[in-house]
Tab-separated table of C-alpha atoms in Angstrom:
chain	number	residue	atom	x	y	z
A	1	MET	CA	6.956	-22.726	5.108
A	2	THR	CA	4.337	-24.996	4.774
A	3	THR	CA	2.616	-25.909	1.073
A	4	ASP	CA	-0.102	-24.639	2.176
A	5	ALA	CA	0.056	-21.381	2.848
A	6	LEU	CA	-1.699	-18.454	1.595
A	7	VAL	CA	0.548	-15.802	1.923
A	8	ARG	CA	4.234	-16.099	0.239
A	9	LEU	CA	7.126	-14.061	0.845
A	10	ASP	CA	10.704	-13.405	-1.618
A	11	VAL	CA	13.101	-11.111	-0.353
A	12	SER	CA	15.944	-10.207	-3.444
A	13	GLY	CA	17.804	-7.096	-3.650
A	14	GLY	CA	16.253	-5.167	-1.080
A	15	ILE	CA	12.543	-5.892	-2.708
A	16	ALA	CA	10.298	-7.351	-0.417
A	17	THR	CA	7.588	-9.240	-2.260
A	18	ILE	CA	4.415	-10.557	-0.285
A	19	THR	CA	2.061	-12.392	-2.802
A	20	LEU	CA	-1.430	-13.376	-1.770
A	21	ASP	CA	-1.397	-17.133	-2.584
A	22	SER	CA	-5.314	-18.303	-2.252
A	23	PRO	CA	-6.509	-18.077	-5.827
A	24	ALA	CA	-9.275	-20.420	-4.767
A	25	ASN	CA	-11.245	-17.976	-3.294
A	26	ARG	CA	-9.866	-14.848	-5.003
A	27	ASN	CA	-7.642	-14.343	-2.841
A	28	ALA	CA	-10.205	-13.377	0.087
A	29	LEU	CA	-9.416	-12.092	3.681
A	30	SER	CA	-9.370	-15.431	5.029
A	31	ALA	CA	-8.906	-15.783	8.713
A	32	GLN	CA	-5.843	-17.693	7.785
A	33	LEU	CA	-4.576	-15.032	5.115
A	34	ARG	CA	-5.154	-12.265	7.325
A	35	ARG	CA	-2.731	-13.654	10.010
A	36	GLU	CA	0.126	-14.589	7.073
A	37	LEU	CA	-0.010	-11.445	5.845
A	38	ILE	CA	0.260	-9.598	9.352
A	39	ALA	CA	2.947	-11.734	9.858
A	40	HIS	CA	4.958	-11.394	6.722
A	41	LEU	CA	4.320	-7.450	7.356
A	42	ASP	CA	5.655	-7.449	10.662
A	43	SER	CA	8.661	-9.365	9.548
A	44	VAL	CA	9.645	-7.010	6.564
A	45	ILE	CA	9.074	-3.765	7.974
A	46	ALA	CA	11.768	-5.204	11.027
A	47	ASP	CA	14.156	-6.626	8.403
A	48	ASP	CA	17.110	-3.951	7.781
A	49	ALA	CA	17.681	-5.762	4.683
A	50	VAL	CA	14.680	-4.529	2.840
A	51	ARG	CA	14.224	-1.133	1.106
A	52	VAL	CA	11.019	-1.768	-0.644
A	53	ILE	CA	7.995	-3.519	-0.202
A	54	VAL	CA	5.541	-4.993	-3.223
A	55	LEU	CA	2.112	-6.584	-2.233
A	56	THR	CA	0.793	-8.527	-4.999
A	57	HIS	CA	-1.316	-11.764	-6.150
A	58	THR	CA	-1.366	-14.852	-7.736
A	59	GLY	CA	-4.572	-15.847	-9.646
A	60	THR	CA	-6.843	-13.531	-12.102
A	61	VAL	CA	-8.219	-11.630	-8.870
A	62	PHE	CA	-6.013	-9.425	-6.761
A	63	CYS	CA	-8.394	-9.268	-3.957
A	64	ALA	CA	-11.930	-10.091	-3.408
A	65	GLY	CA	-12.699	-8.419	0.078
A	66	MET	CA	-13.574	-10.261	3.356
A	67	ASP	CA	-14.139	-14.260	2.944
A	68	LEU	CA	-17.932	-14.227	3.287
A	69	LYS	CA	-17.723	-17.742	3.907
A	70	GLU	CA	-16.290	-17.242	6.898
A	71	SER	CA	-18.744	-13.999	8.061
A	72	LYS	CA	-21.784	-15.860	7.616
A	73	GLY	CA	-23.922	-16.625	10.709
A	74	ALA	CA	-20.938	-14.623	12.709
A	75	SER	CA	-21.756	-12.362	15.814
A	76	ALA	CA	-20.320	-8.797	15.424
A	77	GLU	CA	-17.421	-9.846	17.884
A	78	GLN	CA	-16.510	-12.682	15.748
A	79	GLN	CA	-16.540	-10.721	12.464
A	80	GLY	CA	-12.982	-11.087	11.254
A	81	ILE	CA	-13.285	-7.448	10.140
A	82	THR	CA	-11.427	-6.626	13.366
A	83	GLU	CA	-8.381	-7.768	12.245
A	84	VAL	CA	-8.320	-5.408	8.959
A	85	PRO	CA	-7.405	-2.588	10.803
A	86	ARG	CA	-4.131	-3.810	11.543
A	87	ILE	CA	-3.336	-4.720	8.104
A	88	LEU	CA	-4.657	-1.478	6.652
A	89	GLN	CA	-2.446	0.697	9.103
A	90	THR	CA	0.557	-1.228	9.211
A	91	LEU	CA	0.470	-0.547	5.418
A	92	TRP	CA	-0.283	2.927	5.541
A	93	THR	CA	2.256	3.751	8.700
A	94	SER	CA	4.886	0.927	7.358
A	95	PRO	CA	8.331	3.083	7.232
A	96	LYS	CA	9.018	1.530	3.740
A	97	PRO	CA	7.004	2.312	1.179
A	98	VAL	CA	4.808	0.047	-0.351
A	99	VAL	CA	3.768	-0.578	-4.228
A	100	ALA	CA	0.355	-2.374	-4.836
A	101	ARG	CA	1.022	-4.700	-7.803
A	102	LEU	CA	-2.205	-6.151	-9.310
A	103	THR	CA	-3.091	-7.573	-12.560
A	104	GLY	CA	-6.686	-8.329	-11.651
A	105	PRO	CA	-9.675	-6.883	-9.846
A	106	ALA	CA	-10.182	-5.544	-6.623
A	107	ARG	CA	-13.207	-5.616	-4.518
A	108	ALA	CA	-14.493	-3.911	-0.878
A	109	GLY	CA	-11.391	-4.735	1.449
A	110	GLY	CA	-9.410	-5.362	-1.058
A	111	VAL	CA	-9.817	-1.751	-2.187
A	112	GLY	CA	-8.645	-0.845	1.247
A	113	ILE	CA	-5.976	-2.578	0.984
A	114	VAL	CA	-4.843	-0.908	-2.250
A	115	ALA	CA	-5.415	2.621	-0.488
A	116	ALA	CA	-3.407	1.541	1.997
A	117	CYS	CA	-0.069	0.923	0.034
A	118	ASP	CA	1.826	4.166	-1.035
A	119	ILE	CA	2.281	3.393	-4.850
A	120	ALA	CA	-0.304	1.618	-6.446
A	121	VAL	CA	0.305	-0.225	-10.200
A	122	ALA	CA	-2.583	-1.873	-11.611
A	123	ALA	CA	-3.347	-3.540	-15.337
A	124	GLU	CA	-5.962	-1.511	-17.271
A	125	LYS	CA	-7.773	-4.258	-17.400
A	126	ALA	CA	-8.214	-4.425	-13.662
A	127	THR	CA	-11.387	-3.561	-11.841
A	128	PHE	CA	-12.542	-2.479	-8.813
A	129	ALA	CA	-16.060	-1.674	-6.718
A	130	PHE	CA	-17.003	-0.938	-3.337
A	131	THR	CA	-20.117	-3.537	-3.174
A	132	GLU	CA	-20.692	-3.473	0.615
A	133	VAL	CA	-23.775	-1.773	0.050
A	134	ARG	CA	-25.439	-4.127	-2.460
A	135	ILE	CA	-25.160	-7.051	0.284
A	136	GLY	CA	-26.519	-4.737	3.029
A	137	VAL	CA	-22.946	-3.710	4.922
A	138	VAL	CA	-20.628	-0.302	5.040
A	139	PRO	CA	-17.571	0.236	3.321
A	140	ALA	CA	-16.618	1.145	7.060
A	141	VAL	CA	-13.360	0.448	8.274
A	142	ILE	CA	-11.847	0.806	4.615
A	143	SER	CA	-12.850	4.006	4.671
A	144	VAL	CA	-10.341	5.054	6.560
A	145	THR	CA	-7.417	4.674	3.793
A	146	VAL	CA	-9.862	4.827	0.815
A	147	LEU	CA	-11.520	8.491	1.294
A	148	PRO	CA	-7.903	10.361	1.519
A	149	ARG	CA	-7.114	9.081	-1.448
A	150	LEU	CA	-10.701	9.930	-3.306
A	151	LEU	CA	-12.069	12.626	-4.898
A	152	PRO	CA	-14.751	13.773	-2.970
A	153	ARG	CA	-17.545	13.238	-5.862
A	154	ALA	CA	-16.097	10.078	-6.682
A	155	ALA	CA	-16.161	8.490	-3.364
A	156	HIS	CA	-19.836	9.392	-3.105
A	157	GLU	CA	-20.831	7.739	-6.475
A	158	LEU	CA	-18.846	5.023	-6.027
A	159	PHE	CA	-19.423	4.540	-2.340
A	160	LEU	CA	-23.268	4.815	-2.737
A	161	THR	CA	-23.913	2.890	-5.798
A	162	GLY	CA	-21.334	0.050	-5.749
A	163	GLU	CA	-20.580	0.307	-9.442
A	164	THR	CA	-17.379	-1.520	-11.128
A	165	PHE	CA	-14.702	0.803	-12.500
A	166	ASP	CA	-11.575	0.099	-14.542
A	167	ALA	CA	-8.137	0.851	-13.414
A	168	VAL	CA	-7.972	4.267	-16.049
A	169	ARG	CA	-10.793	5.606	-13.978
A	170	ALA	CA	-9.193	4.667	-10.780
A	171	ARG	CA	-6.439	6.455	-11.534
A	172	GLU	CA	-8.270	9.562	-12.285
A	173	ILE	CA	-9.535	9.442	-8.976
A	174	GLY	CA	-6.537	8.961	-6.992
A	175	LEU	CA	-7.030	5.155	-6.348
A	176	LEU	CA	-4.008	4.440	-8.387
A	177	ASN	CA	-0.703	5.946	-9.525
A	178	SER	CA	-0.193	4.088	-12.396
A	179	ALA	CA	-2.683	2.009	-15.074
A	180	VAL	CA	-1.069	0.162	-17.777
A	181	PRO	CA	-1.415	-2.515	-20.252
A	182	ALA	CA	-0.951	-6.357	-18.308
A	183	GLU	CA	1.957	-7.167	-19.973
A	184	ASP	CA	4.151	-3.436	-18.620
A	185	VAL	CA	2.569	-3.983	-15.275
A	186	ASP	CA	5.983	-5.559	-14.211
A	187	ALA	CA	8.446	-2.954	-15.981
A	188	GLU	CA	6.142	-0.120	-14.217
A	189	VAL	CA	6.702	-1.732	-10.439
A	190	ALA	CA	10.172	-2.256	-11.396
A	191	ARG	CA	10.324	1.659	-12.058
A	192	TYR	CA	9.038	2.632	-8.829
A	193	THR	CA	10.906	0.143	-6.935
A	194	GLY	CA	14.047	1.117	-8.660
A	195	MET	CA	13.277	5.160	-7.622
A	196	LEU	CA	12.330	4.084	-3.986
A	197	ALA	CA	15.660	2.433	-3.800
A	198	LEU	CA	17.263	5.871	-4.779
A	199	GLY	CA	16.208	6.866	-1.164
A	200	ALA	CA	18.209	6.728	2.196
A	201	PRO	CA	16.314	4.341	4.502
A	202	GLY	CA	15.812	7.142	7.289
A	203	ALA	CA	14.862	9.876	4.645
A	204	LEU	CA	12.361	7.807	3.222
A	205	ALA	CA	10.548	6.874	7.054
A	206	GLY	CA	10.527	10.544	7.662
A	207	ALA	CA	9.079	11.655	4.402
A	208	LYS	CA	6.130	9.253	5.195
A	209	GLU	CA	5.891	10.476	8.721
A	210	ILE	CA	5.828	14.099	6.851
A	211	LEU	CA	3.091	12.595	4.622
A	212	LEU	CA	1.007	11.666	7.432
A	213	ARG	CA	1.011	14.243	10.127
A	214	GLU	CA	-1.585	16.792	11.267
A	215	HIS	CA	-0.520	19.976	10.489
A	216	PRO	CA	-0.659	22.993	13.115
A	217	ALA	CA	-3.232	25.201	13.154
A	218	SER	CA	-0.760	28.183	12.532
A	219	MET	CA	1.310	28.387	9.660
A	220	THR	CA	4.139	30.024	11.483
A	221	ASP	CA	4.349	27.079	13.819
A	222	ASP	CA	4.363	24.386	11.084
A	223	PHE	CA	7.275	26.302	9.746
A	224	ALA	CA	9.067	26.382	12.938
A	225	GLU	CA	8.515	22.258	13.321
A	226	MET	CA	9.544	21.674	9.886
A	227	ASN	CA	12.763	23.808	9.707
A	228	SER	CA	13.645	21.997	13.036
A	229	LEU	CA	13.285	18.399	11.560
A	230	SER	CA	14.921	19.535	7.755
A	231	ALA	CA	18.050	20.773	9.828
A	232	THR	CA	17.724	17.714	11.862
A	233	TYR	CA	18.132	15.810	8.450
A	234	PHE	CA	20.856	17.683	6.852
A	235	ALA	CA	22.699	17.566	9.884
A	236	GLY	CA	22.321	13.824	10.574
A	237	THR	CA	24.309	10.742	8.854
A	238	GLU	CA	21.969	10.088	6.124
A	239	GLY	CA	21.923	13.878	5.073
A	240	GLN	CA	25.922	14.387	5.329
A	241	GLU	CA	26.602	11.029	3.581
A	242	GLY	CA	24.398	12.003	0.593
A	243	ILE	CA	25.826	15.848	0.209
A	244	ARG	CA	29.266	14.127	0.645
A	245	ALA	CA	28.298	11.697	-2.376
A	246	PHE	CA	26.567	15.154	-4.656
A	247	GLY	CA	29.815	16.728	-4.256
A	248	GLU	CA	31.679	13.360	-4.937
A	249	LYS	CA	30.120	12.600	-8.191
A	250	ARG	CA	29.232	8.990	-6.672
A	251	LYS	CA	26.117	7.258	-5.423
A	252	PRO	CA	25.541	7.445	-1.407
A	253	SER	CA	26.123	4.547	0.409
A	254	TRP	CA	22.372	3.345	0.896
A	255	VAL	CA	22.537	2.977	-3.271
A	256	THR	CA	23.289	-0.470	-4.301
A	257	PRO	CA	25.879	-0.589	-6.822
A	258	GLY	CA	24.750	-1.721	-10.239
């Protein structure tokens, strides 16, 4: 990797840490950063050695959203925003759990990235805002990942006012799982990644599919579909290994000894 890379990757103990490393422009979603982030996400999702993905940052800002210097003067067809759905959808549908770790602000597209992750941990001092309307644009693309997370009243208020809100409120309205003192962020992230690593890889992927699926109109059909899926997992390789491990009072094979 070249020294001027804007996104870094480290894989250790089954945890892939992807770091936004463009502090000079507040980790804005420049063309280079977008390309590198997509490449690293694709790489770790395809890597069987990776169990959990952590998305974090260097510098004082997690992500300032789109790089407005690149957007200035560009036509609708040239706007880099057209690549952002690929990033958000990859995070949202990743078969491996994704944990966002942030110790500083997220704005606009950066908030969309936080929302796209399965679990989000932030320092209490971190702040958030949907600043789009204040510069004459709308939070359109990020709404796809943000709106399923937020309480409706809060979404109306914050999308329309662009007001800055803190991590405690972000947790209260559903954007974050945890808001802790800055010195406790790493321990809190480790707590989540440790729990996630206890899950079987295939079962974790299957659980995410359940979380994202569209429910049939009929409860009877819903139960039938889920009952069949449940039976498949109970009879599957991971399910049988987990049942044996439980009976033998040992850790299942997918849990790293330690």
